C-alpha atoms as an extended CHARMM CRD file, in Angstrom:
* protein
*
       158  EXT
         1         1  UNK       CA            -17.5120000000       -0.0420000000       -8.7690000000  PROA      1               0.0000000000
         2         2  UNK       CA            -14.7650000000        0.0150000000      -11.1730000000  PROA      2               0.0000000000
         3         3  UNK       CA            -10.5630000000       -0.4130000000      -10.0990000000  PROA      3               0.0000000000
         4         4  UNK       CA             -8.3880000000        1.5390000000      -12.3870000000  PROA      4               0.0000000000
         5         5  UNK       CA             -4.6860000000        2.9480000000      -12.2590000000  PROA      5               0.0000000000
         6         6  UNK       CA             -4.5600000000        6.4850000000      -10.3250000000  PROA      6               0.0000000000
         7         7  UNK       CA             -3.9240000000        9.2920000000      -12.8440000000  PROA      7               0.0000000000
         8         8  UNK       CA             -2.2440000000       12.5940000000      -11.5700000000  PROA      8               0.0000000000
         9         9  UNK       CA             -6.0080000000       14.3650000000      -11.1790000000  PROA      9               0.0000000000
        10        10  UNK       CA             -6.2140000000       12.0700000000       -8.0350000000  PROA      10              0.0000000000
        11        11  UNK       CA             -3.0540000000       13.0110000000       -6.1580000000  PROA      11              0.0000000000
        12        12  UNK       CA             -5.4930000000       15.2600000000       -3.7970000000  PROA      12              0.0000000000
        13        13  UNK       CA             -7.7740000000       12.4740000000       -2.8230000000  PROA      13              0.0000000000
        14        14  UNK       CA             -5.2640000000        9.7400000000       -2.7110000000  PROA      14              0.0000000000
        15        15  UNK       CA             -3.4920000000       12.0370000000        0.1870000000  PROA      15              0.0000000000
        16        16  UNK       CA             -6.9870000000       12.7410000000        1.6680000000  PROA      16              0.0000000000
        17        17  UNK       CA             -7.4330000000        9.0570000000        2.0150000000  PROA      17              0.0000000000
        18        18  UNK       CA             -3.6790000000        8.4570000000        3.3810000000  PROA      18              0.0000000000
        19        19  UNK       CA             -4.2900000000       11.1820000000        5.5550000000  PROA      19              0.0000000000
        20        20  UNK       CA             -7.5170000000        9.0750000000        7.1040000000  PROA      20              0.0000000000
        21        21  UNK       CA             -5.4300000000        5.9030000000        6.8600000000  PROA      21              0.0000000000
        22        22  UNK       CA             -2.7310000000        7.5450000000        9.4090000000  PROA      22              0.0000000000
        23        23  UNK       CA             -5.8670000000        8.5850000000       11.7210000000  PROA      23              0.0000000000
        24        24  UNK       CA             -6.9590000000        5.4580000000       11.5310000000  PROA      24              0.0000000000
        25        25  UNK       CA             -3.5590000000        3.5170000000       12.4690000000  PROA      25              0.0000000000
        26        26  UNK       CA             -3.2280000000        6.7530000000       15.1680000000  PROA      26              0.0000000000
        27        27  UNK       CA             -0.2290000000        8.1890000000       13.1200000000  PROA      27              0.0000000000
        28        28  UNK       CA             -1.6520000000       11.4350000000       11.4770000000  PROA      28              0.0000000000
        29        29  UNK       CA              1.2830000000       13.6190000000       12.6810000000  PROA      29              0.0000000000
        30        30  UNK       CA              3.6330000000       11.1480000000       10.8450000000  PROA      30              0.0000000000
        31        31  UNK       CA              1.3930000000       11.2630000000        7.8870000000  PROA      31              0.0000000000
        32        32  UNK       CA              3.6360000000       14.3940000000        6.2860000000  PROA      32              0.0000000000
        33        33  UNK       CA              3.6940000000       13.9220000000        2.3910000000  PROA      33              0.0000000000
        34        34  UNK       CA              2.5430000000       17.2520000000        0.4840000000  PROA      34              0.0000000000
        35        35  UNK       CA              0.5240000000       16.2480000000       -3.0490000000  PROA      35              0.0000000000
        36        36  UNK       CA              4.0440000000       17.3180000000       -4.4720000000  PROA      36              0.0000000000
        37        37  UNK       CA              5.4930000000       14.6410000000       -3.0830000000  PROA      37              0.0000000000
        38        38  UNK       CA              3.1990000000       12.0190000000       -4.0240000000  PROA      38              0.0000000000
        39        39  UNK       CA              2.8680000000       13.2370000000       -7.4730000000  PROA      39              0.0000000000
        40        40  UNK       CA              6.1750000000       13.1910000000       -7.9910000000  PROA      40              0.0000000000
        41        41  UNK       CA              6.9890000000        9.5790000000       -6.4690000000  PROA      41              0.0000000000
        42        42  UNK       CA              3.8700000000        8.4100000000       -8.6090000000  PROA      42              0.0000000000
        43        43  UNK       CA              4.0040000000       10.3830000000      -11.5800000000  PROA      43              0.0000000000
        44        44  UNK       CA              6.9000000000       12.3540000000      -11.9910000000  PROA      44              0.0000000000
        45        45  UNK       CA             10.2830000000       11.4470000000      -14.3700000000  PROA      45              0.0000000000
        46        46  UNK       CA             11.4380000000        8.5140000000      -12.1170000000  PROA      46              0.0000000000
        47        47  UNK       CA              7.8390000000        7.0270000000      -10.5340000000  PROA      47              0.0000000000
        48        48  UNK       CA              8.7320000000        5.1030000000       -7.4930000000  PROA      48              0.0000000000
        49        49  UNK       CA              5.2700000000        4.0170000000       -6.8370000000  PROA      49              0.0000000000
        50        50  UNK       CA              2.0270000000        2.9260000000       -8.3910000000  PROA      50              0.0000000000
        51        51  UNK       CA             -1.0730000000        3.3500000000       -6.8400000000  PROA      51              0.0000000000
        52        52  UNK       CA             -4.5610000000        1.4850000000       -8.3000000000  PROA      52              0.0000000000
        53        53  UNK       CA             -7.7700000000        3.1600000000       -7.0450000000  PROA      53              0.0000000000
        54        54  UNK       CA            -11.3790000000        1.7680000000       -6.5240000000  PROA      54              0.0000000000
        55        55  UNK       CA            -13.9120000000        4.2450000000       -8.1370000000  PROA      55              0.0000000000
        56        56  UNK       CA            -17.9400000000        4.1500000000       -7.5260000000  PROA      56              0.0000000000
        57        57  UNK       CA            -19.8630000000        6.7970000000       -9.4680000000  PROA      57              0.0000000000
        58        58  UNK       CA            -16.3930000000        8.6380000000      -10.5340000000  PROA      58              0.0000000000
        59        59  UNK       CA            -15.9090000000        8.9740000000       -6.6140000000  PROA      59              0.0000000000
        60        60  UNK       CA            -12.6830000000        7.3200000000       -4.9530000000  PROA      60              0.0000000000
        61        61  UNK       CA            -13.2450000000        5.3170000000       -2.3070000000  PROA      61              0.0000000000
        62        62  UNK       CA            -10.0260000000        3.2260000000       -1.9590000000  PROA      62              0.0000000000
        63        63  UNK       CA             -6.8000000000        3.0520000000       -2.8280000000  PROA      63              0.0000000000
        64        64  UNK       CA             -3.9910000000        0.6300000000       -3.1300000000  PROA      64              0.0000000000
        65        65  UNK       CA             -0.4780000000        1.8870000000       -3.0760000000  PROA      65              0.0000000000
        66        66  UNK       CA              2.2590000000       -0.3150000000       -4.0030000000  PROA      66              0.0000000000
        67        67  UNK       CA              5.7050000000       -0.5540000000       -5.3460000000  PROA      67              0.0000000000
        68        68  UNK       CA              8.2230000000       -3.4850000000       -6.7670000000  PROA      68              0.0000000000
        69        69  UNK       CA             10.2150000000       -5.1980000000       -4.4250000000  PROA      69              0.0000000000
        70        70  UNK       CA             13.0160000000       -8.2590000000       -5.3340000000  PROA      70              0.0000000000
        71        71  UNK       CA             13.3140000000      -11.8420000000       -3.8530000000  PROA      71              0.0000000000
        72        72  UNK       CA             17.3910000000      -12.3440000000       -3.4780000000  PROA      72              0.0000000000
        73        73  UNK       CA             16.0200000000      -15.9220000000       -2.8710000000  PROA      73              0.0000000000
        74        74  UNK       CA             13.6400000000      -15.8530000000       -6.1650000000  PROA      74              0.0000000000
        75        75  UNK       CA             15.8190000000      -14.0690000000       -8.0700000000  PROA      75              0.0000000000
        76        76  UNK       CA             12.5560000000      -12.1890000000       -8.8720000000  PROA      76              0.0000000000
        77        77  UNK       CA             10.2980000000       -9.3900000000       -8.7450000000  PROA      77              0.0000000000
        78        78  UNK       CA              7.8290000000       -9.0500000000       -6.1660000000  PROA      78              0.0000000000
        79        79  UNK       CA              5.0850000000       -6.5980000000       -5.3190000000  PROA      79              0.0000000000
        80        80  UNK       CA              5.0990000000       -4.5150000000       -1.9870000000  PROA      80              0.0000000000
        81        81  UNK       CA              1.6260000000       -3.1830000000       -0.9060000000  PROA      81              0.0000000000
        82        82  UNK       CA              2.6930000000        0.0840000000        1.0590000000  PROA      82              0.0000000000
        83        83  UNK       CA             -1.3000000000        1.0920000000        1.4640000000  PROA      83              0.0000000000
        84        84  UNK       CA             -4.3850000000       -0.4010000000        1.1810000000  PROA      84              0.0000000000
        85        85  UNK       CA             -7.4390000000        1.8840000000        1.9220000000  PROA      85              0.0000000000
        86        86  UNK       CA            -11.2440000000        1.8050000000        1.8190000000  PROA      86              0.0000000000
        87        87  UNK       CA            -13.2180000000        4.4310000000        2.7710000000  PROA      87              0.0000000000
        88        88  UNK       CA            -15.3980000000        3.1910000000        6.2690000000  PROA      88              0.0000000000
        89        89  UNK       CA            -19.5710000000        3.7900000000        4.2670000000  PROA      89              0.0000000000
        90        90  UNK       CA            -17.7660000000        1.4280000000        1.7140000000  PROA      90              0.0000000000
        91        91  UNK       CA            -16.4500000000       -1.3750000000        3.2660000000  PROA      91              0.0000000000
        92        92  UNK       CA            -17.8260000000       -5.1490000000        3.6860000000  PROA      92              0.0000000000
        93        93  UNK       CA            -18.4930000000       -4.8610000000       -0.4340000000  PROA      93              0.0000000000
        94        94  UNK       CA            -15.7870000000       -6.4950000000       -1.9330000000  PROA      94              0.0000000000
        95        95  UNK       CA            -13.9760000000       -3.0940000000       -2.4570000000  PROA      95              0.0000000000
        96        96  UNK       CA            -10.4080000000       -4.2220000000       -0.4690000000  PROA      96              0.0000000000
        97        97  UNK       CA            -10.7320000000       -7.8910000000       -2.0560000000  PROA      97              0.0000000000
        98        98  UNK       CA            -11.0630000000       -6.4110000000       -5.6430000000  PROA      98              0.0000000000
        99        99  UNK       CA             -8.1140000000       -3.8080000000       -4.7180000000  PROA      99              0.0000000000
       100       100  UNK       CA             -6.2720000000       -6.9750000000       -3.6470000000  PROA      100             0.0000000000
       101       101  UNK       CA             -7.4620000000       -8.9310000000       -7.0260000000  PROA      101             0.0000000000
       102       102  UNK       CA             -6.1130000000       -6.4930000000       -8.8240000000  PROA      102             0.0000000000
       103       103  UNK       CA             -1.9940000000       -6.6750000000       -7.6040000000  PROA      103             0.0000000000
       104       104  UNK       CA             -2.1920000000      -10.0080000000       -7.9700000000  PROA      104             0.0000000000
       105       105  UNK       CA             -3.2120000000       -9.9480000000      -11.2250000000  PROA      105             0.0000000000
       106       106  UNK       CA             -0.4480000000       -7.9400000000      -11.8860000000  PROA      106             0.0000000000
       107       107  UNK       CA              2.0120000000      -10.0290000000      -10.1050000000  PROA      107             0.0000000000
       108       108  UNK       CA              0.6490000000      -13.3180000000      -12.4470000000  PROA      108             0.0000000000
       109       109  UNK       CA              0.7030000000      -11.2180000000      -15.8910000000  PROA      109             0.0000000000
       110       110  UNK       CA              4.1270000000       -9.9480000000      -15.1150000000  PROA      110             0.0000000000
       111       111  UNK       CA              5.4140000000      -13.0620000000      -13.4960000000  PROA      111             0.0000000000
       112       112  UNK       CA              6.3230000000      -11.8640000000      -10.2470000000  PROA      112             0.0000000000
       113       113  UNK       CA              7.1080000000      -14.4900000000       -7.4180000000  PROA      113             0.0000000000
       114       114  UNK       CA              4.9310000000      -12.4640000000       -4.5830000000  PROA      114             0.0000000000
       115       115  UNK       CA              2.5470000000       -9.7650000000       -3.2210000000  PROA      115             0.0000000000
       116       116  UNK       CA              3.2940000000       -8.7950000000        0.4800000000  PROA      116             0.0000000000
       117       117  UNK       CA              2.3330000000       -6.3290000000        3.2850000000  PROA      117             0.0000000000
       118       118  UNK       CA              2.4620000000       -5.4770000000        6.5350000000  PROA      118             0.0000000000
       119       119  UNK       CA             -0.3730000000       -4.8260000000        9.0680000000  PROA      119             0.0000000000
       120       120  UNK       CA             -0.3430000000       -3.8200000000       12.4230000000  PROA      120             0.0000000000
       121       121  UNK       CA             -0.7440000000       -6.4380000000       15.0470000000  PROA      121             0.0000000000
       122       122  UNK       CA             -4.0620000000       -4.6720000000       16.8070000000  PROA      122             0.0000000000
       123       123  UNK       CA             -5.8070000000       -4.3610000000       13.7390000000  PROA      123             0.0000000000
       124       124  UNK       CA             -7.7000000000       -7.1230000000       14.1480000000  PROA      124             0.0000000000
       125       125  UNK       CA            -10.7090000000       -5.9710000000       10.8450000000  PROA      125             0.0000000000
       126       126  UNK       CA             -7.7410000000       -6.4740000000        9.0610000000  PROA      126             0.0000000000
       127       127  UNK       CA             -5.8350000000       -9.6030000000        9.9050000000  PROA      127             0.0000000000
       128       128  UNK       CA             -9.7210000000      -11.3300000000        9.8130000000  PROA      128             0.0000000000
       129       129  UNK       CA             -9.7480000000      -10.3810000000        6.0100000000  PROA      129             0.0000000000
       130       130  UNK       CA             -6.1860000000      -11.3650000000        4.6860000000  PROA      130             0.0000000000
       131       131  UNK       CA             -6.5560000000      -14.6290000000        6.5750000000  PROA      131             0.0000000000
       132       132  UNK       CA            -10.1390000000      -15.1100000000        4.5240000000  PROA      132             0.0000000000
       133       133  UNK       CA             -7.7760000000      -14.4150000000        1.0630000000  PROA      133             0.0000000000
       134       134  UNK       CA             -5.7980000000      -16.9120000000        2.6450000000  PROA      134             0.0000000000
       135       135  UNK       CA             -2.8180000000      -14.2940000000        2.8500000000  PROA      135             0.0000000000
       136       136  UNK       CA             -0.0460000000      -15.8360000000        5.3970000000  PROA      136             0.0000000000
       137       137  UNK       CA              1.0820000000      -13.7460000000        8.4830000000  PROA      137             0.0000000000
       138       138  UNK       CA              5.2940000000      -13.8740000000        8.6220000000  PROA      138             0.0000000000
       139       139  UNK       CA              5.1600000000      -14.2960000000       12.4120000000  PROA      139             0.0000000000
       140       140  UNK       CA              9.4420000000      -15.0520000000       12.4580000000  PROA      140             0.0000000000
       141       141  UNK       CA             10.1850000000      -12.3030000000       10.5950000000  PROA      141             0.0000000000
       142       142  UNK       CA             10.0930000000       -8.3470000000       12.1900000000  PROA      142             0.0000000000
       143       143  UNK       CA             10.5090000000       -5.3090000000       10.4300000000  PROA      143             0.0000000000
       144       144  UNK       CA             13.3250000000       -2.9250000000       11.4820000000  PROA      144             0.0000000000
       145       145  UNK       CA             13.6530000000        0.5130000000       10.7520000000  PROA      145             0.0000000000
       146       146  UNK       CA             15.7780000000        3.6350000000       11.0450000000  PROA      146             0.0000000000
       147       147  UNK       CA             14.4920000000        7.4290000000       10.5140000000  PROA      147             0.0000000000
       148       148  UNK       CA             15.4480000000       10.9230000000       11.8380000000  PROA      148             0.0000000000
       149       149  UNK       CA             18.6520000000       11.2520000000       13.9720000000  PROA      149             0.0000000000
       150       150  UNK       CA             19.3010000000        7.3230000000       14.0120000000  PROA      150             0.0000000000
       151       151  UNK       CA             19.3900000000        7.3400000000       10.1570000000  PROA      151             0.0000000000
       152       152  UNK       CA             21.4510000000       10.5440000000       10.1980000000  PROA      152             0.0000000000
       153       153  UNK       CA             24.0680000000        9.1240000000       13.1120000000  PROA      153             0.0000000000
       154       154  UNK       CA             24.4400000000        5.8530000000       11.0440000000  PROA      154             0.0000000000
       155       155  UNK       CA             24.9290000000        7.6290000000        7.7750000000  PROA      155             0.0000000000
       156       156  UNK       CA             27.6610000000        9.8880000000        8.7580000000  PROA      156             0.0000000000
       157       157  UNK       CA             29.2080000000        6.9840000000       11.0750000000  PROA      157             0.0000000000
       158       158  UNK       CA             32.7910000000        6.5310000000        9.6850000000  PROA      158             0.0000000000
């Protein structure tokens, strides 16, 4: 198993394996990019995103998609993991922790002040393995958000 940076040849299975992701959280009609889309965001003139890929045997089987955030309290950069995937034949070998290994290193060599997520609160597989990378859950804090009509009504709200 080897992690390297996605290229644009793996736009179709990075969206295959978001697409089992959203299954998985029982979200797959929400799941709506297009491999347009996430080429563009990744790849395109003005990359939001970066997304680092475990490979076995030239085959993908996880992903980790991530962007930069910023501390206002660090006055620093920070690291936002949007995704992190392994395929289910592939998990319990270290694939996730090396996915993991590899932000952080990135946060360190770039001097970034964090690496953060969110999980849902059911997803119990998951909460079991960031507690064993000693990863700590933000129990205070709860994350808002507006889409569709609410984000429409507030943006034309005068």
């Amino acid at each position: 198993m080897r992690i390297r940076a996605a290229v644009p040849d793996d736009v179709p299975v990075l969206l295959g394996l978001i697409a089992d992701l959203a299954e998985y959280e029982h979200a797959r009609t929400e799941a709506v990019a297009t491999e347009d889309l996430l080429r563009g965001a990744l790849f395109g003139p003005d990359p939001v995103a970066r997304c680092e890929v475990a490979e076995d045997d030239s085959t993908v089987i996880g992903l980790a998609l991530w962007y930069r955030s910023f501390s206002t309290w660090t006055g620093r950069t920070g690291l936002y993991l949007e995704d992190l995937y392994v395929r289910p034949e592939h998990r319990g070998r270290g694939v996730g922790r090396a996915l993991l290994a590899r932000l952080a290193r990135i946060c360190i060599d770039r001097g970034w002040s964090r690496l953060e997520w969110s999980v849902l609160d059911w997803n119990e597989p998951a909460l079991g393995f960031y507690r064993s990378i000693g990863a700590d859950p933000l129990d205070e804090w709860t994350v808002h958000r507006l889409t569709g009509s609410a984000l429409h009504a507030l943006a034309t709200r005068t």
